[in-house]
Tab-separated table of C-alpha atoms in Angstrom:
chain	number	residue	atom	x	y	z
A	1	UNK	CA	-68.198	56.071	11.850
A	2	UNK	CA	-65.299	55.439	14.181
A	3	UNK	CA	-65.501	53.657	17.516
A	4	UNK	CA	-63.934	55.765	20.229
A	5	UNK	CA	-63.298	55.094	23.877
A	6	UNK	CA	-66.237	57.208	24.973
A	7	UNK	CA	-68.591	55.072	22.822
A	8	UNK	CA	-67.225	51.951	24.473
A	9	UNK	CA	-67.563	53.418	27.933
A	10	UNK	CA	-71.185	54.297	27.293
A	11	UNK	CA	-71.936	50.934	25.724
A	12	UNK	CA	-70.112	49.121	28.517
A	13	UNK	CA	-71.954	50.737	31.383
A	14	UNK	CA	-69.465	53.406	32.386
A	15	UNK	CA	-71.460	56.311	31.043
A	16	UNK	CA	-71.991	57.552	34.544
A	17	UNK	CA	-68.329	58.577	34.536
A	18	UNK	CA	-69.361	61.350	32.179
A	19	UNK	CA	-72.299	62.355	34.355
A	20	UNK	CA	-72.613	65.516	36.339
A	21	UNK	CA	-71.327	63.947	39.527
A	22	UNK	CA	-68.197	62.235	38.224
A	23	UNK	CA	-64.818	63.805	38.966
A	24	UNK	CA	-66.444	66.686	40.813
A	25	UNK	CA	-68.187	68.023	37.689
A	26	UNK	CA	-71.497	69.772	38.175
A	27	UNK	CA	-71.016	70.480	41.886
A	28	UNK	CA	-71.421	74.194	41.361
A	29	UNK	CA	-67.956	74.758	42.820
A	30	UNK	CA	-65.427	76.889	40.997
A	31	UNK	CA	-62.248	75.228	39.695
A	32	UNK	CA	-59.117	75.330	41.878
A	33	UNK	CA	-57.765	78.465	40.223
A	34	UNK	CA	-60.925	80.334	41.162
A	35	UNK	CA	-60.902	79.243	44.813
A	36	UNK	CA	-60.061	81.667	47.575
A	37	UNK	CA	-56.298	82.000	47.910
A	38	UNK	CA	-56.523	82.851	51.610
A	39	UNK	CA	-53.487	81.043	53.068
A	40	UNK	CA	-55.674	79.734	55.858
A	41	UNK	CA	-58.255	78.151	53.579
A	42	UNK	CA	-58.283	74.366	53.337
A	43	UNK	CA	-58.077	74.099	49.544
A	44	UNK	CA	-55.294	76.662	49.273
A	45	UNK	CA	-53.170	74.957	51.925
A	46	UNK	CA	-53.725	71.574	50.313
A	47	UNK	CA	-52.826	72.860	46.848
A	48	UNK	CA	-49.715	74.554	48.200
A	49	UNK	CA	-48.591	71.315	49.877
A	50	UNK	CA	-49.418	69.381	46.710
A	51	UNK	CA	-47.056	71.565	44.677
A	52	UNK	CA	-44.229	71.320	47.227
A	53	UNK	CA	-44.335	67.611	47.969
A	54	UNK	CA	-42.606	66.294	44.815
A	55	UNK	CA	-39.595	64.173	43.904
A	56	UNK	CA	-37.872	64.007	40.492
A	57	UNK	CA	-38.179	61.051	38.125
A	58	UNK	CA	-36.300	60.548	34.865
A	59	UNK	CA	-36.998	58.032	32.080
A	60	UNK	CA	-34.262	58.677	29.488
A	61	UNK	CA	-32.257	55.502	30.196
A	62	UNK	CA	-34.881	53.668	32.187
A	63	UNK	CA	-36.550	54.954	35.363
A	64	UNK	CA	-34.183	56.706	37.801
A	65	UNK	CA	-33.798	59.521	40.350
A	66	UNK	CA	-35.071	59.986	43.908
A	67	UNK	CA	-38.726	59.573	43.009
A	68	UNK	CA	-38.028	56.205	41.399
A	69	UNK	CA	-35.940	54.981	44.337
A	70	UNK	CA	-38.728	55.871	46.754
A	71	UNK	CA	-41.399	54.109	44.669
A	72	UNK	CA	-39.329	50.936	44.370
A	73	UNK	CA	-38.678	50.815	48.107
A	74	UNK	CA	-42.335	51.294	48.994
A	75	UNK	CA	-43.462	48.712	46.444
A	76	UNK	CA	-40.902	46.148	47.642
A	77	UNK	CA	-42.406	46.257	51.106
A	78	UNK	CA	-45.964	45.704	49.841
A	79	UNK	CA	-47.802	42.469	48.957
A	80	UNK	CA	-49.548	44.163	46.017
A	81	UNK	CA	-48.497	47.131	43.880
A	82	UNK	CA	-51.220	48.754	41.812
A	83	UNK	CA	-50.666	51.102	38.870
A	84	UNK	CA	-53.767	53.140	38.065
A	85	UNK	CA	-53.247	54.779	34.693
A	86	UNK	CA	-54.745	57.101	32.140
A	87	UNK	CA	-54.540	54.776	29.140
A	88	UNK	CA	-52.459	55.330	26.026
A	89	UNK	CA	-49.278	56.912	27.435
A	90	UNK	CA	-45.991	55.390	26.263
A	91	UNK	CA	-44.025	56.299	29.389
A	92	UNK	CA	-46.528	54.519	31.630
A	93	UNK	CA	-45.951	51.197	29.887
A	94	UNK	CA	-42.165	51.696	30.085
A	95	UNK	CA	-42.401	52.685	33.750
A	96	UNK	CA	-44.541	49.615	34.537
A	97	UNK	CA	-42.082	47.236	32.861
A	98	UNK	CA	-39.184	48.802	34.746
A	99	UNK	CA	-40.990	48.636	38.067
A	100	UNK	CA	-42.032	44.999	37.732
A	101	UNK	CA	-38.521	43.940	36.778
A	102	UNK	CA	-37.084	45.947	39.692
A	103	UNK	CA	-39.468	44.168	42.065
A	104	UNK	CA	-38.926	40.576	40.941
A	105	UNK	CA	-36.119	40.101	43.445
A	106	UNK	CA	-38.472	40.974	46.313
A	107	UNK	CA	-41.020	38.294	45.410
A	108	UNK	CA	-43.160	39.831	42.653
A	109	UNK	CA	-43.937	37.103	40.128
A	110	UNK	CA	-47.425	37.854	38.772
A	111	UNK	CA	-48.866	40.811	36.884
A	112	UNK	CA	-52.572	41.392	36.231
A	113	UNK	CA	-53.819	43.533	33.353
A	114	UNK	CA	-57.049	44.737	31.755
A	115	UNK	CA	-57.495	41.716	29.482
A	116	UNK	CA	-59.907	38.805	29.670
A	117	UNK	CA	-58.497	35.601	31.228
A	118	UNK	CA	-57.974	33.510	28.068
A	119	UNK	CA	-56.630	36.404	26.004
A	120	UNK	CA	-54.032	37.034	28.727
A	121	UNK	CA	-53.172	33.315	28.796
A	122	UNK	CA	-52.768	33.139	25.023
A	123	UNK	CA	-50.693	36.319	24.865
A	124	UNK	CA	-48.311	34.815	27.381
A	125	UNK	CA	-48.078	31.676	25.251
A	126	UNK	CA	-47.393	33.829	22.176
A	127	UNK	CA	-44.530	35.607	23.961
A	128	UNK	CA	-43.061	32.270	25.073
A	129	UNK	CA	-43.070	31.167	21.431
A	130	UNK	CA	-41.772	34.276	19.724
A	131	UNK	CA	-41.229	37.197	22.094
A	132	UNK	CA	-42.611	40.586	21.109
A	133	UNK	CA	-43.319	39.365	17.576
A	134	UNK	CA	-45.612	36.744	19.091
A	135	UNK	CA	-47.908	39.510	20.423
A	136	UNK	CA	-47.763	41.368	17.110
A	137	UNK	CA	-48.795	38.193	15.269
A	138	UNK	CA	-51.515	37.381	17.811
A	139	UNK	CA	-53.224	40.753	17.445
A	140	UNK	CA	-52.718	40.821	13.676
A	141	UNK	CA	-55.385	38.116	13.306
A	142	UNK	CA	-58.751	39.521	12.164
A	143	UNK	CA	-60.617	37.972	15.098
A	144	UNK	CA	-58.420	39.362	17.911
A	145	UNK	CA	-58.132	42.963	18.976
A	146	UNK	CA	-57.854	44.934	22.192
A	147	UNK	CA	-57.499	48.550	23.330
A	148	UNK	CA	-54.021	47.349	24.376
A	149	UNK	CA	-53.097	46.980	20.673
A	150	UNK	CA	-50.235	49.404	21.268
A	151	UNK	CA	-46.529	48.906	20.709
A	152	UNK	CA	-45.390	50.071	24.140
A	153	UNK	CA	-48.015	47.911	25.852
A	154	UNK	CA	-46.839	44.900	23.841
A	155	UNK	CA	-43.217	45.667	24.757
A	156	UNK	CA	-44.238	45.900	28.412
A	157	UNK	CA	-45.955	42.505	28.319
A	158	UNK	CA	-43.106	40.872	26.395
A	159	UNK	CA	-40.572	42.285	28.860
A	160	UNK	CA	-42.220	41.012	32.029
A	161	UNK	CA	-43.087	37.603	30.567
A	162	UNK	CA	-39.660	36.993	29.009
A	163	UNK	CA	-37.877	37.827	32.266
A	164	UNK	CA	-39.700	35.038	34.131
A	165	UNK	CA	-38.836	31.336	34.131
A	166	UNK	CA	-40.636	29.474	31.340
A	167	UNK	CA	-42.313	27.224	33.902
A	168	UNK	CA	-43.969	30.222	35.581
A	169	UNK	CA	-47.327	31.653	34.569
A	170	UNK	CA	-46.819	35.407	34.942
A	171	UNK	CA	-49.735	37.171	33.249
A	172	UNK	CA	-53.232	37.277	34.729
A	173	UNK	CA	-56.272	38.719	32.960
A	174	UNK	CA	-59.291	39.728	35.050
A	175	UNK	CA	-61.498	41.771	32.758
A	176	UNK	CA	-64.451	41.142	30.456
A	177	UNK	CA	-63.935	40.648	26.727
A	178	UNK	CA	-64.885	43.403	24.266
A	179	UNK	CA	-63.793	42.562	20.723
A	180	UNK	CA	-62.421	39.007	20.501
A	181	UNK	CA	-65.620	36.952	20.743
A	182	UNK	CA	-64.994	35.201	17.397
A	183	UNK	CA	-61.554	34.117	18.575
A	184	UNK	CA	-62.864	32.758	21.877
A	185	UNK	CA	-65.713	30.937	20.166
A	186	UNK	CA	-63.292	29.394	17.665
A	187	UNK	CA	-61.245	28.041	20.600
A	188	UNK	CA	-64.320	26.073	21.691
A	189	UNK	CA	-65.341	24.545	18.381
A	190	UNK	CA	-63.280	21.345	18.428
A	191	UNK	CA	-64.290	20.585	22.021
A	192	UNK	CA	-68.056	21.062	21.943
A	193	UNK	CA	-69.907	17.806	22.749
A	194	UNK	CA	-72.652	16.611	20.421
A	195	UNK	CA	-75.472	17.552	22.795
A	196	UNK	CA	-74.297	21.187	22.822
A	197	UNK	CA	-73.738	21.480	19.066
A	198	UNK	CA	-77.078	23.089	18.247
A	199	UNK	CA	-76.802	25.856	20.851
A	200	UNK	CA	-73.130	26.385	19.973
A	201	UNK	CA	-73.996	26.807	16.280
A	202	UNK	CA	-76.523	29.524	17.188
A	203	UNK	CA	-73.858	31.259	19.281
A	204	UNK	CA	-71.276	31.130	16.497
A	205	UNK	CA	-73.740	32.389	13.889
A	206	UNK	CA	-74.779	35.307	16.092
A	207	UNK	CA	-71.150	36.322	16.554
A	208	UNK	CA	-70.413	36.028	12.837
A	209	UNK	CA	-73.510	38.030	11.890
A	210	UNK	CA	-72.664	40.755	14.401
A	211	UNK	CA	-69.194	41.028	12.873
A	212	UNK	CA	-70.721	41.463	9.400
A	213	UNK	CA	-73.018	44.234	10.679
A	214	UNK	CA	-70.091	45.889	12.410
A	215	UNK	CA	-68.079	45.908	9.190
A	216	UNK	CA	-70.930	47.619	7.352
A	217	UNK	CA	-71.767	50.091	10.126
A	218	UNK	CA	-69.059	50.422	12.824
A	219	UNK	CA	-70.787	51.088	16.129
A	220	UNK	CA	-70.653	49.644	19.658
A	221	UNK	CA	-74.313	48.748	19.204
A	222	UNK	CA	-73.298	46.268	16.490
A	223	UNK	CA	-70.538	44.535	18.448
A	224	UNK	CA	-71.590	41.034	19.470
A	225	UNK	CA	-70.595	41.422	23.112
A	226	UNK	CA	-72.473	44.719	23.403
A	227	UNK	CA	-75.659	43.712	21.648
A	228	UNK	CA	-76.570	40.068	22.348
A	229	UNK	CA	-78.278	38.244	25.206
A	230	UNK	CA	-76.127	36.229	27.660
A	231	UNK	CA	-78.784	33.491	27.462
A	232	UNK	CA	-77.192	32.487	24.178
A	233	UNK	CA	-74.065	31.341	26.041
A	234	UNK	CA	-76.067	30.047	28.999
A	235	UNK	CA	-77.768	27.613	26.600
A	236	UNK	CA	-74.390	26.204	25.567
A	237	UNK	CA	-73.346	25.848	29.204
A	238	UNK	CA	-76.601	24.077	30.079
A	239	UNK	CA	-76.000	21.519	27.321
A	240	UNK	CA	-72.316	21.160	28.302
A	241	UNK	CA	-72.407	20.665	32.078
A	242	UNK	CA	-68.820	19.537	32.671
A	243	UNK	CA	-66.484	21.313	30.248
A	244	UNK	CA	-62.717	21.218	30.586
A	245	UNK	CA	-61.177	24.076	32.552
A	246	UNK	CA	-60.225	26.208	29.555
A	247	UNK	CA	-63.592	25.813	27.843
A	248	UNK	CA	-65.326	26.663	31.104
A	249	UNK	CA	-63.262	29.861	31.400
A	250	UNK	CA	-64.118	30.872	27.822
A	251	UNK	CA	-67.833	30.210	28.316
A	252	UNK	CA	-67.950	32.106	31.594
A	253	UNK	CA	-66.043	35.027	30.068
A	254	UNK	CA	-68.428	35.260	27.119
A	255	UNK	CA	-71.498	34.892	29.323
A	256	UNK	CA	-70.369	37.459	31.884
A	257	UNK	CA	-69.165	39.947	29.255
A	258	UNK	CA	-72.597	39.804	27.620
A	259	UNK	CA	-74.293	40.124	31.021
A	260	UNK	CA	-72.222	43.176	32.023
A	261	UNK	CA	-73.166	44.946	28.819
A	262	UNK	CA	-76.801	43.786	28.935
A	263	UNK	CA	-77.169	45.452	32.324
A	264	UNK	CA	-75.863	48.672	30.771
A	265	UNK	CA	-78.611	48.496	28.124
A	266	UNK	CA	-81.497	47.459	30.351
A	267	UNK	CA	-80.539	48.622	33.815
A	268	UNK	CA	-78.240	51.332	35.119
A	269	UNK	CA	-74.674	52.297	34.364
A	270	UNK	CA	-73.813	51.867	38.036
A	271	UNK	CA	-75.156	48.302	38.054
A	272	UNK	CA	-73.137	47.432	34.951
A	273	UNK	CA	-69.950	48.873	36.454
A	274	UNK	CA	-70.645	47.026	39.700
A	275	UNK	CA	-71.049	43.742	37.839
A	276	UNK	CA	-67.808	44.308	35.932
A	277	UNK	CA	-65.992	45.065	39.203
A	278	UNK	CA	-67.365	41.890	40.781
A	279	UNK	CA	-66.201	39.840	37.784
A	280	UNK	CA	-62.686	41.198	38.197
A	281	UNK	CA	-62.736	40.633	41.965
A	282	UNK	CA	-63.895	37.045	41.404
A	283	UNK	CA	-61.039	36.439	38.959
A	284	UNK	CA	-58.481	37.808	41.420
A	285	UNK	CA	-59.916	35.580	44.137
A	286	UNK	CA	-59.712	32.529	41.854
A	287	UNK	CA	-56.073	33.179	40.941
A	288	UNK	CA	-55.079	33.717	44.573
A	289	UNK	CA	-56.928	30.559	45.593
A	290	UNK	CA	-54.967	28.560	42.999
A	291	UNK	CA	-51.688	29.971	44.311
A	292	UNK	CA	-52.375	28.972	47.925
A	293	UNK	CA	-51.503	25.376	47.181
A	294	UNK	CA	-48.127	26.275	45.686
A	295	UNK	CA	-46.256	27.479	48.748
A	296	UNK	CA	-45.589	31.107	49.596
A	297	UNK	CA	-48.203	33.417	48.041
A	298	UNK	CA	-46.821	35.530	45.214
A	299	UNK	CA	-46.542	39.279	45.242
A	300	UNK	CA	-48.670	40.748	42.479
A	301	UNK	CA	-48.592	43.924	40.393
A	302	UNK	CA	-51.835	45.140	38.808
A	303	UNK	CA	-51.996	47.658	35.938
A	304	UNK	CA	-55.471	48.935	35.050
A	305	UNK	CA	-57.275	52.198	34.416
A	306	UNK	CA	-57.129	54.414	37.476
A	307	UNK	CA	-60.849	54.085	38.233
A	308	UNK	CA	-60.233	50.395	39.010
A	309	UNK	CA	-57.046	50.666	41.077
A	310	UNK	CA	-58.086	53.092	43.789
A	311	UNK	CA	-58.465	52.018	47.410
A	312	UNK	CA	-61.994	52.394	48.767
A	313	UNK	CA	-65.013	53.400	46.725
A	314	UNK	CA	-63.869	54.463	43.264
A	315	UNK	CA	-64.899	57.568	41.334
A	316	UNK	CA	-68.356	56.122	40.641
A	317	UNK	CA	-68.795	54.745	44.177
A	318	UNK	CA	-68.001	51.102	43.485
A	319	UNK	CA	-65.592	48.955	45.487
A	320	UNK	CA	-63.503	47.770	42.564
A	321	UNK	CA	-60.725	45.204	42.330
A	322	UNK	CA	-58.206	47.737	43.653
A	323	UNK	CA	-59.875	47.774	47.046
A	324	UNK	CA	-59.797	43.986	47.272
A	325	UNK	CA	-55.989	43.946	47.307
A	326	UNK	CA	-55.963	45.891	50.578
A	327	UNK	CA	-58.500	43.490	52.061
A	328	UNK	CA	-56.455	40.437	51.058
A	329	UNK	CA	-53.143	41.940	52.190
A	330	UNK	CA	-54.551	42.916	55.594
A	331	UNK	CA	-55.430	39.283	56.360
A	332	UNK	CA	-51.709	38.490	56.616
A	333	UNK	CA	-50.579	41.803	58.087
A	334	UNK	CA	-49.330	43.042	54.702
A	335	UNK	CA	-50.386	46.047	52.628
A	336	UNK	CA	-51.022	47.230	49.100
A	337	UNK	CA	-49.255	50.195	47.496
A	338	UNK	CA	-51.351	52.226	45.041
A	339	UNK	CA	-49.663	54.415	42.390
A	340	UNK	CA	-51.642	56.846	40.229
A	341	UNK	CA	-49.947	57.612	36.886
A	342	UNK	CA	-51.216	60.579	34.857
A	343	UNK	CA	-50.064	62.635	31.865
A	344	UNK	CA	-49.145	66.182	32.865
A	345	UNK	CA	-48.036	69.362	31.096
A	346	UNK	CA	-47.270	69.010	27.386
A	347	UNK	CA	-48.205	65.327	27.271
A	348	UNK	CA	-50.011	63.373	24.594
A	349	UNK	CA	-51.918	60.089	24.729
A	350	UNK	CA	-53.361	57.552	22.314
A	351	UNK	CA	-57.119	57.136	22.002
A	352	UNK	CA	-59.062	54.692	19.854
A	353	UNK	CA	-59.510	55.915	16.267
A	354	UNK	CA	-61.167	54.475	13.149
A	355	UNK	CA	-61.035	50.726	12.641
A	356	UNK	CA	-58.145	49.130	14.497
A	357	UNK	CA	-56.195	52.381	14.787
A	358	UNK	CA	-55.264	54.910	17.458
A	359	UNK	CA	-54.795	58.652	17.242
A	360	UNK	CA	-52.598	60.937	19.322
A	361	UNK	CA	-54.332	63.722	21.267
A	362	UNK	CA	-53.120	66.406	23.658
A	363	UNK	CA	-53.655	65.248	27.235
A	364	UNK	CA	-54.291	68.816	28.347
A	365	UNK	CA	-57.148	69.110	25.859
A	366	UNK	CA	-58.462	65.577	26.413
A	367	UNK	CA	-61.369	66.012	28.827
A	368	UNK	CA	-63.154	62.721	28.319
A	369	UNK	CA	-65.394	63.130	31.351
A	370	UNK	CA	-66.091	66.842	30.835
A	371	UNK	CA	-64.753	68.008	34.197
A	372	UNK	CA	-62.819	71.085	33.108
A	373	UNK	CA	-60.198	72.448	35.479
A	374	UNK	CA	-61.283	70.076	38.242
A	375	UNK	CA	-59.986	66.980	36.454
A	376	UNK	CA	-57.105	65.218	38.139
A	377	UNK	CA	-54.645	65.743	35.296
A	378	UNK	CA	-54.894	69.494	35.880
A	379	UNK	CA	-55.101	69.648	39.674
A	380	UNK	CA	-52.128	67.322	40.173
A	381	UNK	CA	-49.982	68.840	37.423
A	382	UNK	CA	-47.278	71.396	38.098
A	383	UNK	CA	-47.013	74.048	35.385
A	384	UNK	CA	-43.484	74.871	36.557
A	385	UNK	CA	-42.216	71.292	36.539
A	386	UNK	CA	-38.840	70.800	34.881
A	387	UNK	CA	-39.417	67.082	34.367
A	388	UNK	CA	-41.481	64.103	35.529
A	389	UNK	CA	-42.498	64.194	39.190
A	390	UNK	CA	-43.512	61.790	41.958
A	391	UNK	CA	-45.874	62.876	44.744
A	392	UNK	CA	-46.172	61.184	48.145
A	393	UNK	CA	-49.939	61.528	48.584
A	394	UNK	CA	-49.905	60.096	52.095
A	395	UNK	CA	-48.162	63.217	53.358
A	396	UNK	CA	-51.165	65.278	52.209
A	397	UNK	CA	-53.779	63.368	54.185
A	398	UNK	CA	-53.653	65.568	57.306
A	399	UNK	CA	-54.708	68.470	55.066
A	400	UNK	CA	-57.424	66.571	53.147
A	401	UNK	CA	-59.889	66.559	55.991
A	402	UNK	CA	-63.669	66.493	56.237
A	403	UNK	CA	-65.228	69.539	54.639
A	404	UNK	CA	-63.079	69.670	51.490
A	405	UNK	CA	-65.363	67.281	49.588
A	406	UNK	CA	-67.461	70.238	48.444
A	407	UNK	CA	-64.393	71.814	46.821
A	408	UNK	CA	-63.182	68.835	44.787
A	409	UNK	CA	-64.328	65.449	46.093
A	410	UNK	CA	-62.235	63.467	43.648
A	411	UNK	CA	-58.973	65.090	44.745
A	412	UNK	CA	-59.766	64.169	48.362
A	413	UNK	CA	-60.781	60.657	47.304
A	414	UNK	CA	-57.530	60.284	45.351
A	415	UNK	CA	-55.306	61.405	48.219
A	416	UNK	CA	-56.731	58.650	50.403
A	417	UNK	CA	-57.212	56.066	47.658
A	418	UNK	CA	-53.706	56.325	46.200
A	419	UNK	CA	-50.399	56.422	48.062
A	420	UNK	CA	-48.329	58.023	45.309
A	421	UNK	CA	-48.797	59.835	42.033
A	422	UNK	CA	-46.510	59.956	39.007
A	423	UNK	CA	-47.103	63.007	36.804
A	424	UNK	CA	-45.486	62.956	33.373
A	425	UNK	CA	-44.169	66.096	31.720
A	426	UNK	CA	-44.126	65.962	27.940
A	427	UNK	CA	-45.123	62.301	27.799
A	428	UNK	CA	-45.682	60.622	24.431
A	429	UNK	CA	-48.749	58.912	23.029
A	430	UNK	CA	-48.402	55.164	22.703
A	431	UNK	CA	-48.029	53.978	19.108
A	432	UNK	CA	-50.128	51.396	17.305
A	433	UNK	CA	-48.755	47.919	16.676
A	434	UNK	CA	-49.552	48.395	12.975
């Protein structure tokens, strides 16, 4: 049995994304192509403007063209730039590396990604030691793995880290941990005080046993971080009241990852997603608090799945970490710039396959949340596009007024929650590091 991304979403508390309300599915409203084409109708006028309001973007020798120039200028003027992606697209990783490097001269010096805090820290250390090969070696270990185990993602991380001064910490991780519990627990072993040894041994044994079950019967239900009680880590913390900073971060990451997934099993999917969002918001707040004592606050780029990067309530009605950047920026009169990046016509993307592998699927046929023609990758795509395109979503806001929510609420939400959209034509699936 293979573990796919849908299994992980369900096990991790995001199953409500596949519910009847997510992405406009189940509203009883016909897809855009079946809407009235009366030129005076709201949806028709919005769709017409959406198709017209596009700039070209090329990627053959690095990002270029008018769409790229506009994105760079807008991002330079912002305190935060957020890239909300559909995962597993090679061009998105290449675009993100190019954008961060283009923005360094305007003060961008930190990048946050969908990794847990210590994994992000150790990946940065691996790059400092041995560049791209350092990431390859790090993820080759049997006790480390991530959905970012993709060559283009590794190249993106190596590029942005290597371009920064060695004295600078560039990479921030905000997310829970999914797979690398054995690695994190091993990082604690030499530091555990005698009074916490008994509870730590129980924790280590539970992780090891879960791994053995997972090897025999691959399933999210057998993964340690999706199946065990957070009290197991809480017991270690209670017996180890004053750990060093790194050990404290590892313990809190393990405890909170277990708690997020426990809520998914015993409570509601919404509550689990809310807890995950709060964990990420807390990590952003902690990193920004640390930076306050170091002079001018850094400009930060964030690259996460597009449900996390939207301004306002996200697609499951949670105020995720993306919204927090606008709140923080507004305190100093600054702003955040939100970019949605989606695969369009003829594109392919990588999804999790058997074991530690990925498989390439057609983006047009990939309907993970079962939303049919109302999904964003179809509504925002241009069948007549001659290449990649950039859309200024802000220009569409006068047309996305009250009353259109019944047609496609997620399109309206996106137009206000994102400032720009990049739509790939013929994009490529990311390739495995293997």
